[in-house]
mmCIF file of C-alpha atoms in Angstrom:
data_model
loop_
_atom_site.group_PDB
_atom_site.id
_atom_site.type_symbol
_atom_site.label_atom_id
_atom_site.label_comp_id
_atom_site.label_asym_id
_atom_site.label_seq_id
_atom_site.Cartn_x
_atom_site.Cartn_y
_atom_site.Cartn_z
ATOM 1 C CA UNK C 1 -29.671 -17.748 -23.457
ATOM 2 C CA UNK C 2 -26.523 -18.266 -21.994
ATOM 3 C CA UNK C 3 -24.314 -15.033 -21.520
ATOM 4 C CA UNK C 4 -20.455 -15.455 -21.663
ATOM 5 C CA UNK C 5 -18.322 -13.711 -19.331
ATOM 6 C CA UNK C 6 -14.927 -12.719 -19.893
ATOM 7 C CA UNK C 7 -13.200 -13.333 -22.923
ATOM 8 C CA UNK C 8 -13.790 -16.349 -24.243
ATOM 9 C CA UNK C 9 -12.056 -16.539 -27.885
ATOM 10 C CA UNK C 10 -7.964 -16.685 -28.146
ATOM 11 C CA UNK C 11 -7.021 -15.037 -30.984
ATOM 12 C CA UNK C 12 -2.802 -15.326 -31.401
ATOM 13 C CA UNK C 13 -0.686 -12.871 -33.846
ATOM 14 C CA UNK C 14 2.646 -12.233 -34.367
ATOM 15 C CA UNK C 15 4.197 -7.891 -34.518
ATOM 16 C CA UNK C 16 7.665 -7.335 -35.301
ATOM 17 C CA UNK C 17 10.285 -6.504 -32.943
ATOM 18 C CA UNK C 18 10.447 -3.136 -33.092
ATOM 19 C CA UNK C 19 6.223 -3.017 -32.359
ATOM 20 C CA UNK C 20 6.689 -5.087 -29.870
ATOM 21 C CA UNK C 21 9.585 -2.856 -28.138
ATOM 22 C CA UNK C 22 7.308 -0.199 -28.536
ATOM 23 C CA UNK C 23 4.145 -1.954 -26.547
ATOM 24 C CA UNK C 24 7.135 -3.112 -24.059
ATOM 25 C CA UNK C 25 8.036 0.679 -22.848
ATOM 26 C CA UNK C 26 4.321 1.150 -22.460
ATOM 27 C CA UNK C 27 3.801 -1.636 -20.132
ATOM 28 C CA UNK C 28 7.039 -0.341 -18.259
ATOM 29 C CA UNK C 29 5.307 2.983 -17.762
ATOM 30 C CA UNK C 30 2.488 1.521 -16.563
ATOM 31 C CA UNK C 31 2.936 -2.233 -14.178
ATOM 32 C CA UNK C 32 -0.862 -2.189 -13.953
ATOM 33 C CA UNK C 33 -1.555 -3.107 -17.747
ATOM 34 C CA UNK C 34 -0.833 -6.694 -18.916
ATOM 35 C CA UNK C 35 -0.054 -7.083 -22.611
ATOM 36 C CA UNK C 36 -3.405 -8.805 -23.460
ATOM 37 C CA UNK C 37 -5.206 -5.575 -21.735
ATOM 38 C CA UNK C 38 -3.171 -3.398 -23.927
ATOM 39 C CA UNK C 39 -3.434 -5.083 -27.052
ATOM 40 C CA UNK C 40 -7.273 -5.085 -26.028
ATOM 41 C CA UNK C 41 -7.606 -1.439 -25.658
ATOM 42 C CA UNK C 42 -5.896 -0.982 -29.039
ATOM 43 C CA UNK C 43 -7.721 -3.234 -31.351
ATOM 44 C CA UNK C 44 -11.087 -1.858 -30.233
ATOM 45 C CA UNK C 45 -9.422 1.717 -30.171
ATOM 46 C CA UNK C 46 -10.113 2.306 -26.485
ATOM 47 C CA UNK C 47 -8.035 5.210 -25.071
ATOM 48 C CA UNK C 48 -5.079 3.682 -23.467
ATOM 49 C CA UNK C 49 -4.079 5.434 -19.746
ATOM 50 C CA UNK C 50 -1.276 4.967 -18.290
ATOM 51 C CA UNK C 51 -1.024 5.767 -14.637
ATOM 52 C CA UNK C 52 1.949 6.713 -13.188
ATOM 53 C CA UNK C 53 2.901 6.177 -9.520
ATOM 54 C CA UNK C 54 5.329 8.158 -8.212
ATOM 55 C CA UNK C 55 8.121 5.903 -6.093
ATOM 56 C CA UNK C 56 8.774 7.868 -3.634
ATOM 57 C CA UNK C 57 4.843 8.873 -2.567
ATOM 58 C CA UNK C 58 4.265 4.671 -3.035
ATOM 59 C CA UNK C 59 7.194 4.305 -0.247
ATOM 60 C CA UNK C 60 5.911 6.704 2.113
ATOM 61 C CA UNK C 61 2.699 4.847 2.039
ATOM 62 C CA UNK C 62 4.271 1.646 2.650
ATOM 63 C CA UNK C 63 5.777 3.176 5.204
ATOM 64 C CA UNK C 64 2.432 5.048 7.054
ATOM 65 C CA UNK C 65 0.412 1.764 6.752
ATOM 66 C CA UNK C 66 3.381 -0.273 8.759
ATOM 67 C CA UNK C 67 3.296 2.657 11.283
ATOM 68 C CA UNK C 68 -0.391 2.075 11.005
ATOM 69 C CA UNK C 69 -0.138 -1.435 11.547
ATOM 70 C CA UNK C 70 2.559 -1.312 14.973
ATOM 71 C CA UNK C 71 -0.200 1.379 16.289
ATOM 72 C CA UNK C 72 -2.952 -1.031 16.550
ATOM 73 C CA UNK C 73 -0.997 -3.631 17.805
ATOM 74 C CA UNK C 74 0.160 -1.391 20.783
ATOM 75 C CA UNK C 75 -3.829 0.140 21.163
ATOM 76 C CA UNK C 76 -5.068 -3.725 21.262
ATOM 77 C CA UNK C 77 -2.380 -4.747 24.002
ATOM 78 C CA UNK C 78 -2.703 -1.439 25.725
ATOM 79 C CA UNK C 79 -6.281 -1.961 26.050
ATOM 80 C CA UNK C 80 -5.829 -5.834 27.414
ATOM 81 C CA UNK C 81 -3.673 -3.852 29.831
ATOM 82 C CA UNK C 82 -6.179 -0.980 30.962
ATOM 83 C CA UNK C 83 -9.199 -3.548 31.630
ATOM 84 C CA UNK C 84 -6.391 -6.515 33.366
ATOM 85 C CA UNK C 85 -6.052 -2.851 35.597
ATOM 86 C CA UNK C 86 -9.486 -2.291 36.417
ATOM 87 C CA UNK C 87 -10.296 -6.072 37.343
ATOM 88 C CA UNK C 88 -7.286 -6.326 39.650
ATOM 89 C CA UNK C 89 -7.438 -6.005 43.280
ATOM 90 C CA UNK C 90 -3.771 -6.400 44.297
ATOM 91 C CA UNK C 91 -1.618 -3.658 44.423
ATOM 92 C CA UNK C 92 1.492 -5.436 43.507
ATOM 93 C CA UNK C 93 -0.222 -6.844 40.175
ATOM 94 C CA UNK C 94 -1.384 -2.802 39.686
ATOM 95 C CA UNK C 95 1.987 -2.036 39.855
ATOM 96 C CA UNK C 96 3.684 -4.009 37.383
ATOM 97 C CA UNK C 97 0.470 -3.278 34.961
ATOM 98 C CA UNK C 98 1.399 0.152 35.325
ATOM 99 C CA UNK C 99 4.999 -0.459 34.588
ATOM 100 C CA UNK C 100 3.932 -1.963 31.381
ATOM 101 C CA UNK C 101 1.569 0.727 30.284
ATOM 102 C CA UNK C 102 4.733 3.122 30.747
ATOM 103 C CA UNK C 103 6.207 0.474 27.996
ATOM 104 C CA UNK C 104 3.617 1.227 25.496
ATOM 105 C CA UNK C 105 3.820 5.169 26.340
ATOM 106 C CA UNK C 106 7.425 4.466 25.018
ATOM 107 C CA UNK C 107 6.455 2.315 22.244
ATOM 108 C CA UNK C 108 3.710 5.094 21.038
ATOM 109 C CA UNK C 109 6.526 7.279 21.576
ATOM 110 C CA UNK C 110 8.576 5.798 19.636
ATOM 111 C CA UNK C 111 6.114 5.181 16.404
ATOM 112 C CA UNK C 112 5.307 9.112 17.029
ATOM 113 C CA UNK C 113 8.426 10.080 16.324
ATOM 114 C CA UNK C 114 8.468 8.001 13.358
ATOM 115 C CA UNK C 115 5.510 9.391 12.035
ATOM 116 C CA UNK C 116 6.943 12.851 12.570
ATOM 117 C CA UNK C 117 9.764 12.149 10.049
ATOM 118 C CA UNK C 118 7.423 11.283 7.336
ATOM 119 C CA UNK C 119 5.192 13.874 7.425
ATOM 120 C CA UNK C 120 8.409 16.358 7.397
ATOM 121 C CA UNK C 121 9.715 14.758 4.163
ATOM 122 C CA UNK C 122 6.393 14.992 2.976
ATOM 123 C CA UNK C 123 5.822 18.660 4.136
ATOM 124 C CA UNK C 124 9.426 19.621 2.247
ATOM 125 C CA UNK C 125 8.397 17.944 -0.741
ATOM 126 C CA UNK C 126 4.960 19.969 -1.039
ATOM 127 C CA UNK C 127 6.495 22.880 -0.132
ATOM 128 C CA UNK C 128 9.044 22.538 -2.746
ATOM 129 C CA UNK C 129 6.405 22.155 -5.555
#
């Protein structure tokens, strides 16, 4: 016996405008419904949720993963860095791997600081709650 997956049969309708208006400003509430899924959920009376995401919390974690993202990159190169270091004899080449592990101390700086500023917008927003 062959089981079907999915949804196999189309079944097409027409609402009026003002139901359709209506189904409209619940898919604005909620981007992660499509209007098949909704319809769905209605005609087999499923509970319909709508999850809201809060903009600014969604922007703060675009934000954290980038950070994220530049810190890696900097503990990747800064390791390359460390074990060029060890294997080098000459003190010259030491040297000028130092100088560029001072360049990452400024880069982590840098994404430190930037870190810092989100988790003080985030502290006054908790705090304000």
């Amino acid at each position: 016996m062959k089981i079907e997956k999915g949804f196999p049969r189309r079944v097409e309708g027409r609402i009026s405008e003002s139901r359709y208006q209506e189904l409209k400003k619940i898919l604005d509430r909620d981007p992660s419904l499509s209007m098949s899924e909704l319809i769905r959920r209605i005609l087999q009376r499923q509970p319909i949720r709508i999850q809201v995401q809060e903009r600014g919390l969604s922007n703060t974690m675009e934000v954290l993963i980038a950070i994220e993202f530049e810190l890696k990159k900097i503990g990747v190169n800064l390791n390359q860095v460390v074990k060029e270091f060890h294997g080098s004899s000459g003190s010259i080449q030491k040297f000028l791997l130092a100088k560029k592990l001072l360049d990452f101390g400024k880069s982590l700086e840098f994404e430190i600081k930037k870190i810092e500023e989100v988790l003080g917008k985030l502290q006054i927003k908790w705090l304000s709650e």
